[in-house]
Short mmCIF file of C-alpha atoms and ligand atoms in Angstrom, two decimals:
data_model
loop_
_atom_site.label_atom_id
_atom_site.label_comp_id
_atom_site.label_asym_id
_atom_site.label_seq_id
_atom_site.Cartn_x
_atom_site.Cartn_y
_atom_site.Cartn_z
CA UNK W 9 0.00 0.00 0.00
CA UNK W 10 0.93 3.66 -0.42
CA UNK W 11 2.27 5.29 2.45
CA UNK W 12 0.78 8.99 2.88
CA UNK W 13 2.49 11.92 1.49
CA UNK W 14 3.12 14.65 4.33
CA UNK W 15 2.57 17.73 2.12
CA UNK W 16 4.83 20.38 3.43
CA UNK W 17 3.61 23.48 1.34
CA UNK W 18 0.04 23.09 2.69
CA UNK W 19 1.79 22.98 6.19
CA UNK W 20 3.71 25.55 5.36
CA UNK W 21 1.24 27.91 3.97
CA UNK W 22 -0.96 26.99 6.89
CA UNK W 23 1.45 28.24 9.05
CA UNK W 24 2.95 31.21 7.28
CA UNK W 25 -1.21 32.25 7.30
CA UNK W 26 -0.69 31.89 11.53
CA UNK W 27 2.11 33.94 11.35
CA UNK W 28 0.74 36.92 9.54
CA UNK W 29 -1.88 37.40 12.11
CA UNK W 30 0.70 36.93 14.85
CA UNK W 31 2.81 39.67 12.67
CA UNK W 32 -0.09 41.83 12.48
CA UNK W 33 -0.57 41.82 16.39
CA UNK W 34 2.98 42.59 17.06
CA UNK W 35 3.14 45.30 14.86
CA UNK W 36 -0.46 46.78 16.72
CA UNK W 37 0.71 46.66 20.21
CA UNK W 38 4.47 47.18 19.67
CA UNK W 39 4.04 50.17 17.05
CA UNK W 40 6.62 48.62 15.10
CA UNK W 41 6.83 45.35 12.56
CA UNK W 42 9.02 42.39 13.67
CA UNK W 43 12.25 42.91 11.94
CA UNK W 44 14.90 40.28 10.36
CA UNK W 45 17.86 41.32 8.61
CA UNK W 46 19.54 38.96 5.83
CA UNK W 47 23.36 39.46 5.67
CA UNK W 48 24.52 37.68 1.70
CA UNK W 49 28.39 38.07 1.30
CA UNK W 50 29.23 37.40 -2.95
CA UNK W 51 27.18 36.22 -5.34
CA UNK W 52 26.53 32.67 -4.85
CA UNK W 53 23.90 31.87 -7.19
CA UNK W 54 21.87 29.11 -4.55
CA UNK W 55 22.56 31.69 -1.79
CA UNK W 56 21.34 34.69 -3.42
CA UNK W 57 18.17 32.78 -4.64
CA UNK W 58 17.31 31.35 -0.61
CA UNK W 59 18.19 35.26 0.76
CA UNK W 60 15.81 36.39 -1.72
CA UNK W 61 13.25 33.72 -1.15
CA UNK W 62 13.49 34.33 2.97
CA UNK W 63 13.09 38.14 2.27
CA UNK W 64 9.51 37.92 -0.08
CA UNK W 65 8.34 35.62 2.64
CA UNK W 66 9.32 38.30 5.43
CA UNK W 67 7.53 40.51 3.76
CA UNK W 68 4.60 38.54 2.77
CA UNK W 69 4.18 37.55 6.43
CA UNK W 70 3.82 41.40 7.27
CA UNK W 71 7.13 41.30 8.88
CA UNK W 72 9.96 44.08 7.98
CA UNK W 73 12.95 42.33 5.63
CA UNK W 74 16.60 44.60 6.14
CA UNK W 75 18.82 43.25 3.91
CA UNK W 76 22.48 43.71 3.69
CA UNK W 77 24.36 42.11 0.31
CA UNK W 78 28.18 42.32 0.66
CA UNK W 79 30.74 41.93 -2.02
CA UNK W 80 32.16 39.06 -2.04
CA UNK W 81 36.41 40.22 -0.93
CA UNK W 82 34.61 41.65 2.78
CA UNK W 83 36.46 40.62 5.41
CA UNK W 84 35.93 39.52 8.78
CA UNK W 85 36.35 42.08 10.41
CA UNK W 86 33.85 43.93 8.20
CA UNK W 87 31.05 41.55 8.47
CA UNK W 88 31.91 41.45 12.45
CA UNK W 89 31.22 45.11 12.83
CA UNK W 90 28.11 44.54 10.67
CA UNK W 91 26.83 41.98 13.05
CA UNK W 92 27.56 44.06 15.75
CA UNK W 93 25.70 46.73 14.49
CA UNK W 94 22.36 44.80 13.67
CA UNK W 95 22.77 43.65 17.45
CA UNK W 96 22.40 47.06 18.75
CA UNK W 97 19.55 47.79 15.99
CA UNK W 98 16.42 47.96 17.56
CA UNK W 99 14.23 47.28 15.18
CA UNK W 100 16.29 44.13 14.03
CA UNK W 101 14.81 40.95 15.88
CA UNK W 102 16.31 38.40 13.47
CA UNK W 103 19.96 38.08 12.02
CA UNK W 104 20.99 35.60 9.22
CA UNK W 105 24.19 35.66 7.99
CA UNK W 106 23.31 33.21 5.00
CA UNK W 107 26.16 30.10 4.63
CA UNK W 108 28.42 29.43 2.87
CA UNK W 109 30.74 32.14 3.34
CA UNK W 110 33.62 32.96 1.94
CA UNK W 111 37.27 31.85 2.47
CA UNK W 112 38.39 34.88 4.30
CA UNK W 113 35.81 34.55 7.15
CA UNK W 114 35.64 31.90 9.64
CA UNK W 115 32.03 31.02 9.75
CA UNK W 116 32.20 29.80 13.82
CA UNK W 117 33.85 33.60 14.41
CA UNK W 118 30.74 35.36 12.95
CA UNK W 119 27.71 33.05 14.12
CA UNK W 120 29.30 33.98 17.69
CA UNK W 121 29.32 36.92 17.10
CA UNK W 122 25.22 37.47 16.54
CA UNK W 123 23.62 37.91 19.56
CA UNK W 124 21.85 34.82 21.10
CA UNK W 125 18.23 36.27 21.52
CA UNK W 126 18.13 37.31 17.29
CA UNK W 127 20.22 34.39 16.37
CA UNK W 128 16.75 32.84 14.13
CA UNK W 129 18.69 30.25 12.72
CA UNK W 130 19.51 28.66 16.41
CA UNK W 131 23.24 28.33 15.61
CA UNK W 132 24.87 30.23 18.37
CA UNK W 133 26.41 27.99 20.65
CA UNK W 134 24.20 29.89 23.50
CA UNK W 135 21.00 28.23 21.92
CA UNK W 136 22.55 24.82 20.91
CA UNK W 137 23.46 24.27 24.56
CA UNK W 138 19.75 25.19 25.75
CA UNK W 139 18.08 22.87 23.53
CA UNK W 140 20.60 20.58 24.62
CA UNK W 141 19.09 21.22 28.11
CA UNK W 142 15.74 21.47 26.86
CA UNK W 143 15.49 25.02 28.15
CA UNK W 144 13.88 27.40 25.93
CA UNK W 145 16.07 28.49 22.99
CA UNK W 146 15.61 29.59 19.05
CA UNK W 147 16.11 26.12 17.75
CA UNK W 148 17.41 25.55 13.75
CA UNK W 149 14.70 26.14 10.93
CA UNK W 150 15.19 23.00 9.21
CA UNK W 151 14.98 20.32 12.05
CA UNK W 152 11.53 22.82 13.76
CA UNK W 153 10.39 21.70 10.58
CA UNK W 154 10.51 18.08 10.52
CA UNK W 155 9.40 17.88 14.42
CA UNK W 156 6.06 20.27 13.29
CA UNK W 157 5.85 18.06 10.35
CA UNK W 158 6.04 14.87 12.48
CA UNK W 159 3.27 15.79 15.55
CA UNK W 160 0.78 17.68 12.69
CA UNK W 161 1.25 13.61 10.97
CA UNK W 162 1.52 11.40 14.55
CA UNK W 163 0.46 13.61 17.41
CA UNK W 164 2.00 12.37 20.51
CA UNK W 165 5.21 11.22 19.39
CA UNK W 166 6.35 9.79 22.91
CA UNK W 167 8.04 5.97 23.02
CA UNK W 168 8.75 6.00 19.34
CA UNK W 169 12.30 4.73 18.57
CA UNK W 170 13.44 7.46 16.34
CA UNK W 171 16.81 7.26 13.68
CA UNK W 172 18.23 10.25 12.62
CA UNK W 173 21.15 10.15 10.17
CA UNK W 174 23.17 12.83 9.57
CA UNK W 175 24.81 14.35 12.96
CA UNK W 176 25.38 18.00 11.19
CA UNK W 177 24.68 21.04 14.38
CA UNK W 178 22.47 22.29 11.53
CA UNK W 179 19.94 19.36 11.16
CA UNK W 180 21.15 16.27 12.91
CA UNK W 181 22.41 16.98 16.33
CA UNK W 182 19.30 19.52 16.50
CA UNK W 183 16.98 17.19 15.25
CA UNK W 184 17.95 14.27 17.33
CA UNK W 185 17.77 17.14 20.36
CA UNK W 186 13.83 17.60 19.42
CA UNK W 187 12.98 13.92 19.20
CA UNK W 188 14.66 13.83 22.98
CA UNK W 189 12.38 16.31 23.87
CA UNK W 190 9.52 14.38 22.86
CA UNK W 191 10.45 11.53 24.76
CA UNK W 192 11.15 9.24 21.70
CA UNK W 193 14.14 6.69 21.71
CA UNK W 194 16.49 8.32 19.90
CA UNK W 195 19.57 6.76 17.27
CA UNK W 196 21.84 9.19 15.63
CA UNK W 197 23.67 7.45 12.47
CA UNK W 198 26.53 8.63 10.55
CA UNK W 199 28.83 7.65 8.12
CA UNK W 200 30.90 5.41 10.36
CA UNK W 201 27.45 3.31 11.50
CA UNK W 202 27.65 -0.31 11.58
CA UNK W 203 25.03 -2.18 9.27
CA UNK W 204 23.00 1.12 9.00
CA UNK W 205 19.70 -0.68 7.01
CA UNK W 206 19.30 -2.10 10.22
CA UNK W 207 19.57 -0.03 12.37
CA UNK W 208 16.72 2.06 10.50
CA UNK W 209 14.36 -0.93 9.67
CA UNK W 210 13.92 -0.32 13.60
CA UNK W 211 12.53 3.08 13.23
CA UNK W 212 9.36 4.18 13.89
CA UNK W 213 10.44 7.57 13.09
CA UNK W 214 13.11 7.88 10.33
CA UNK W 215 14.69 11.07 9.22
CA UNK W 216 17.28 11.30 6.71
CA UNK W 217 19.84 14.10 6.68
CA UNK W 218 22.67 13.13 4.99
CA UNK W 219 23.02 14.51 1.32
CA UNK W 220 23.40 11.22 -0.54
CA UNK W 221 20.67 11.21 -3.43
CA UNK W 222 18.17 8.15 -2.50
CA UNK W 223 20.70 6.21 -0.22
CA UNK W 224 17.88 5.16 1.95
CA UNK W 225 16.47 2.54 0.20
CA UNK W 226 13.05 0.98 0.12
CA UNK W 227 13.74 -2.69 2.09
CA UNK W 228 15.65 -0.13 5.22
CA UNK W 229 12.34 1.35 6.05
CA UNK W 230 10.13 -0.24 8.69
CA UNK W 231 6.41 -0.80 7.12
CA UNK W 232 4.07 1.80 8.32
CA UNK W 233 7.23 3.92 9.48
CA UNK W 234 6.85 7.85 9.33
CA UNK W 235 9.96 9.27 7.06
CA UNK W 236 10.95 12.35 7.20
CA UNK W 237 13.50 13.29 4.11
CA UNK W 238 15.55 16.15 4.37
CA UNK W 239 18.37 15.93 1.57
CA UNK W 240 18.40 17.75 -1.59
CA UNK W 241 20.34 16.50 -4.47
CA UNK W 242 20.50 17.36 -7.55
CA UNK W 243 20.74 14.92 -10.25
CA UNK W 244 20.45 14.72 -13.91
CA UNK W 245 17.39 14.11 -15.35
CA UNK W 246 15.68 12.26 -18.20
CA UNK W 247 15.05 15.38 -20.47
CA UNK W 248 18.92 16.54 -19.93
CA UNK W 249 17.86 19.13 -17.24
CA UNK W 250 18.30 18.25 -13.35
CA UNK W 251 15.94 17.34 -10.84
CA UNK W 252 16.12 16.98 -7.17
CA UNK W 253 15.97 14.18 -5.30
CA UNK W 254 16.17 13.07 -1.55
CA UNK W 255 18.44 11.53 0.81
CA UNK W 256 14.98 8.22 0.41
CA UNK W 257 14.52 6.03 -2.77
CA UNK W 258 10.73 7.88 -2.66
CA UNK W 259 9.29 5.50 -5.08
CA UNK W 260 10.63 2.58 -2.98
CA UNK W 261 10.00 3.90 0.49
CA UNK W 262 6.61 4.57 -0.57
CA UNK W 263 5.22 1.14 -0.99
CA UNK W 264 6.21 0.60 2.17
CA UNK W 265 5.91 3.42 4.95
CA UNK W 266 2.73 4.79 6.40
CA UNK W 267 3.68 8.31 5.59
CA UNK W 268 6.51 10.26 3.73
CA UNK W 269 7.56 13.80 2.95
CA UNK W 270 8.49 14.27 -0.73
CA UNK W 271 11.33 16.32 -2.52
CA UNK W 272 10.89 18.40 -3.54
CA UNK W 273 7.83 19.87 -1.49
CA UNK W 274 7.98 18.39 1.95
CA UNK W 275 10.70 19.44 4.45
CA UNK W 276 11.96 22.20 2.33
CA UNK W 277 8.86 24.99 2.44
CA UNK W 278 8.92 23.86 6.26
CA UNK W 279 12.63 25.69 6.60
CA UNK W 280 11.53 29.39 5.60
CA UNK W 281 8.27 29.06 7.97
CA UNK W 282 10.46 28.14 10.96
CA UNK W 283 12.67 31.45 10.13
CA UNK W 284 9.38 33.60 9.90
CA UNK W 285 8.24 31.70 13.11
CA UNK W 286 11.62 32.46 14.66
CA UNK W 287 11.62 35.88 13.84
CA UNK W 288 8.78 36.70 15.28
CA UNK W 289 9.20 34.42 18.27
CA UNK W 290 12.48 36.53 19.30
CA UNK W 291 10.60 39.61 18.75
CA UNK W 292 8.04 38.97 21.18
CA UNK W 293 10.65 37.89 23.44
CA UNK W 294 12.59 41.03 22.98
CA UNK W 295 9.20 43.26 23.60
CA UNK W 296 8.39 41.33 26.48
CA UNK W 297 5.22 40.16 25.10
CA UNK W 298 4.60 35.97 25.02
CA UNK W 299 4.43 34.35 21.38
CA UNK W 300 1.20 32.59 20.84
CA UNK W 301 1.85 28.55 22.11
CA UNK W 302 0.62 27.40 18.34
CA UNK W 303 3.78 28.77 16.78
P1 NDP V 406 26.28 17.62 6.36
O1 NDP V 406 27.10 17.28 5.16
O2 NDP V 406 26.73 18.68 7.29
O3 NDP V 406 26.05 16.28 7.21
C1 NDP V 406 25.77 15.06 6.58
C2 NDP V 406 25.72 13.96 7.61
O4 NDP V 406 25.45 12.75 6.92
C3 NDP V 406 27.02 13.77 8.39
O5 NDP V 406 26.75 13.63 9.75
C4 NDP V 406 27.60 12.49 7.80
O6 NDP V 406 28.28 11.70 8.73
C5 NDP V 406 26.35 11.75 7.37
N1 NDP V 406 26.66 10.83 6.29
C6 NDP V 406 27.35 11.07 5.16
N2 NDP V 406 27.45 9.95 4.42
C7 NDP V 406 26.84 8.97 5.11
C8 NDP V 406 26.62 7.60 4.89
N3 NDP V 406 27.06 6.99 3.79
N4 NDP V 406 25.95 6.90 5.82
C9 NDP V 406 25.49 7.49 6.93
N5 NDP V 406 25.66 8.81 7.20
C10 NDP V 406 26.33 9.53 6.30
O7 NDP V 406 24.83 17.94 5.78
P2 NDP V 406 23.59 18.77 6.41
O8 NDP V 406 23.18 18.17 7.69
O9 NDP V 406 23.87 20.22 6.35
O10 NDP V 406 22.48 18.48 5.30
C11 NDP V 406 22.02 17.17 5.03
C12 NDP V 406 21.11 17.20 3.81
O11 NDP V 406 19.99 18.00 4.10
C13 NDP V 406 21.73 17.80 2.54
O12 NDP V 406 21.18 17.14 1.41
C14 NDP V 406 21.24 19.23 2.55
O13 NDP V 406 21.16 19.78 1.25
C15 NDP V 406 19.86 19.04 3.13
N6 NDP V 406 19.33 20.23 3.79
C16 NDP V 406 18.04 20.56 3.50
C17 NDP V 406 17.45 21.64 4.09
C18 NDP V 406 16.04 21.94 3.77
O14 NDP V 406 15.58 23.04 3.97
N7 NDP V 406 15.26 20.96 3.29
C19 NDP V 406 18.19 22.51 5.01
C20 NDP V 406 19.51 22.01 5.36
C21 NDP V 406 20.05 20.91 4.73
P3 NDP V 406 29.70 12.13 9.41
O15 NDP V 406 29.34 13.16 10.43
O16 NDP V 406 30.20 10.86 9.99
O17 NDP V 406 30.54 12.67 8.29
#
């Protein structure tokens, strides 16, 4: 039988809707809209078309988009004092500093540098170690994703044993973090994991976050398991173009698990939502005001 397809864009949409009341609110009591500034250094072609992508949402969602493209020879210490600045900018809840960045600038240095409370992208080392201790703390777009995906699918996800492979502080560790949270059994797999198929044909729960296009193949997948797929690849397709693909063998995985995200539109409109979400979560928190508990 076909497993269910977990249709991120409807969820997303659903919840971008959510946020624009939750935008409108802020912006009535506080006198001001919920700010995020976008920081782009060179012209990466991906990067420029996510920074662009994040900014029409911002907007679209009612909140205010700042954004700050860079030529690509900036150095450190000019993005630094950039960061610095948006930290003291009041009306500047949200920083990204979109990745990859260039040679010259040491990545770790700068995401340090952005101040915990606008950090939406929950890469600070501040918020990683309060998820970690399951205080409260921005937590990264992608993984908020899959866990919103997984309870709007399951519900109450306690007792499920739960593989996540990839252990990346952008998806896995995070991920694997949530899952905690929810009191499900948790495995994290990587590339050095012994007899990996096994290890995820015991998973209720099975999220893929490794970049390999369709390593996880149909016979590792538990029947009526929920899989989450977070890789996108791009590989060639029939017609000469490309097309993106998954981290799951879809067409396999879907004859036998009870639901599953596709690529692309599952886990991927989920990512920008969770930065809106963010956004407006650390503005409320800066204003003193309490984020609604649907978020
Ligand atoms: P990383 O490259 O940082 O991490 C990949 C992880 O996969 C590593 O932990 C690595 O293990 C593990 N891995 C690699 N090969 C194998 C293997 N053969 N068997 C088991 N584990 C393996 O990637 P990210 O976490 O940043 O991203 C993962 C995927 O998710 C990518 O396809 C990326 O494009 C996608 N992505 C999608 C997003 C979205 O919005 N949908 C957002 C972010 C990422 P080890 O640590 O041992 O090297």
């Amino acid at each position: 039988m076909s497993a269910r397809l977990i249709d991120g864009r409807a969820a997303a949409e659903a919840l971008r809707g959510r946020l624009a009341i939750t935008a409108d609110f802020f912006r009535a009591t506080t006198g001001r809209p919920a700010g995020l500034a976008t920081v782009l250094v060179g012209e990466d072609p991906a990067s420029a078309v996510y920074v662009r992508s994040k900014i029409k949402a911002t907007e679209e969602a009612g909140m205010h988009g700042l954004h700050h493209p860079l030529p690509a020879e900036t150095s450190e210490a000019e993005l630094l004092a950039l960061v610095e600045q948006l930290n003291r900018d009041d009306a500047v809840d949200g920083i990204l500093v979109q990745l990859p960045l260039p040679a010259q600038i040491d990545a770790a240095r700068v995401i340090d540098a952005i101040s915990p409370e606008k950090d939406v992208d929950g890469f600070h080392v501040v918020n990683a170690g309060r998820l970690a201790v399951g205080a409260e703390a921005l937590v990264p777009c992608t993984p908020l994703g899959c866990l919103h995906l997984l309870k709007s699918e399951i519900g109450d996800l306690s007792g499920a044993n739960a593989v996540v492979i990839g252990r990346s502080n952008i998806v896995g560790k995070p991920m694997a973090s949530l899952l905690l949270g929810e009191s499900c059994t948790v495995t994290i797999a990587h590339s050095r994991t012994r007899d990996l198929p096994e290890v995820c044909r015991r998973a209720d729960i099975l999220v893929a976050a490794v970049g390999r296009a369709e390593m996880v193949r149909g016979d590792w997948v538990k029947p009526g398991a929920t899989v989450i797929d977070v890789g996108i690849n791009r590989v060639p397709g029939a017609t000469g173009k490309t097309r993106l693909v998954g981290d799951v063998a879809f067409a396999e995985a879907r004859e036998v698990a009870g639901a599953i995200t596709p690529v692309p539109g599952g886990v991927g409109p989920m990512t920008i939502a969770m930065l809106l979400r963010n956004t407006l979560v650390a503005a409320h928190r800066r204003a003193g005001l309490k984020a609604p508990e649907d978020l």
